[in-house]
C-alpha positions as a printed Julia matrix, in Angstrom:
65×3 Matrix{Float64}:
 -26.85   3.36  19.46
 -24.24   1.55  17.45
 -20.77   2.84  16.68
 -18.7    2.12  13.64
 -15.91  -0.29  14.42
 -12.27   0.3   13.66
  -9.15  -1.77  14.07
  -8.71  -0.71  17.75
 -12.3   -0.49  18.97
 -14.68   2.16  17.66
 -14.2    4.97  15.18
 -13.47   8.16  17.15
 -14.97  10.52  14.52
 -18.13   8.41  14.52
 -18.32   8.62  18.32
 -17.92  12.42  18.27
 -20.56  12.76  15.56
 -23.05  10.74  17.59
 -22.18  12.58  20.81
 -22.85  15.84  18.94
 -26.25  14.58  17.81
 -27.15  13.53  21.33
 -26.08  16.95  22.62
 -28.29  18.66  20.04
 -31.25  16.49  21.04
 -30.8   17.28  24.74
 -30.42  21.0   24.05
 -33.58  20.98  21.97
 -35.53  19.15  24.67
 -34.2   21.5   27.32
 -35.29  24.55  25.32
 -38.77  23.08  24.79
 -39.07  22.34  28.5
 -37.88  25.85  29.39
 -40.45  27.42  27.06
 -43.19  25.25  28.59
 -42.24  26.25  32.13
 -42.07  29.93  31.16
 -45.58  29.67  29.72
 -46.82  27.99  32.91
 -45.22  30.71  35.05
 -46.78  33.42  32.91
 -50.2   31.74  33.2
 -49.75  31.5   36.98
 -48.84  35.2   37.21
 -51.91  36.15  35.18
 -54.14  34.03  37.41
 -52.67  35.62  40.53
 -53.18  39.11  39.12
 -56.8   38.3   38.25
 -57.49  36.88  41.71
 -55.89  39.92  43.36
 -58.08  42.24  41.28
 -61.18  40.24  42.21
 -60.22  40.31  45.88
 -59.56  44.05  45.83
 -62.86  44.6   44.06
 -64.73  42.46  46.59
 -63.07  44.21  49.52
 -63.89  47.68  48.19
 -67.51  46.58  47.67
 -67.76  45.44  51.3
 -66.45  48.74  52.61
 -69.41  50.57  51.08
 -71.88  48.76  53.35
């Protein structure tokens, strides 16, 4: 990343603009990652529920014998 130069170093407004863009990028990535993890957790919960139903079904079938 390159900053615009001024007489005493870099242009402060340019720095703040670029810091704002970086912040937006990180927020966007964080939101995408959060959505991905929420989807993975939901998939895990569905798998657990399915396995629990299968286990309960198998256990009730064994009791009949």
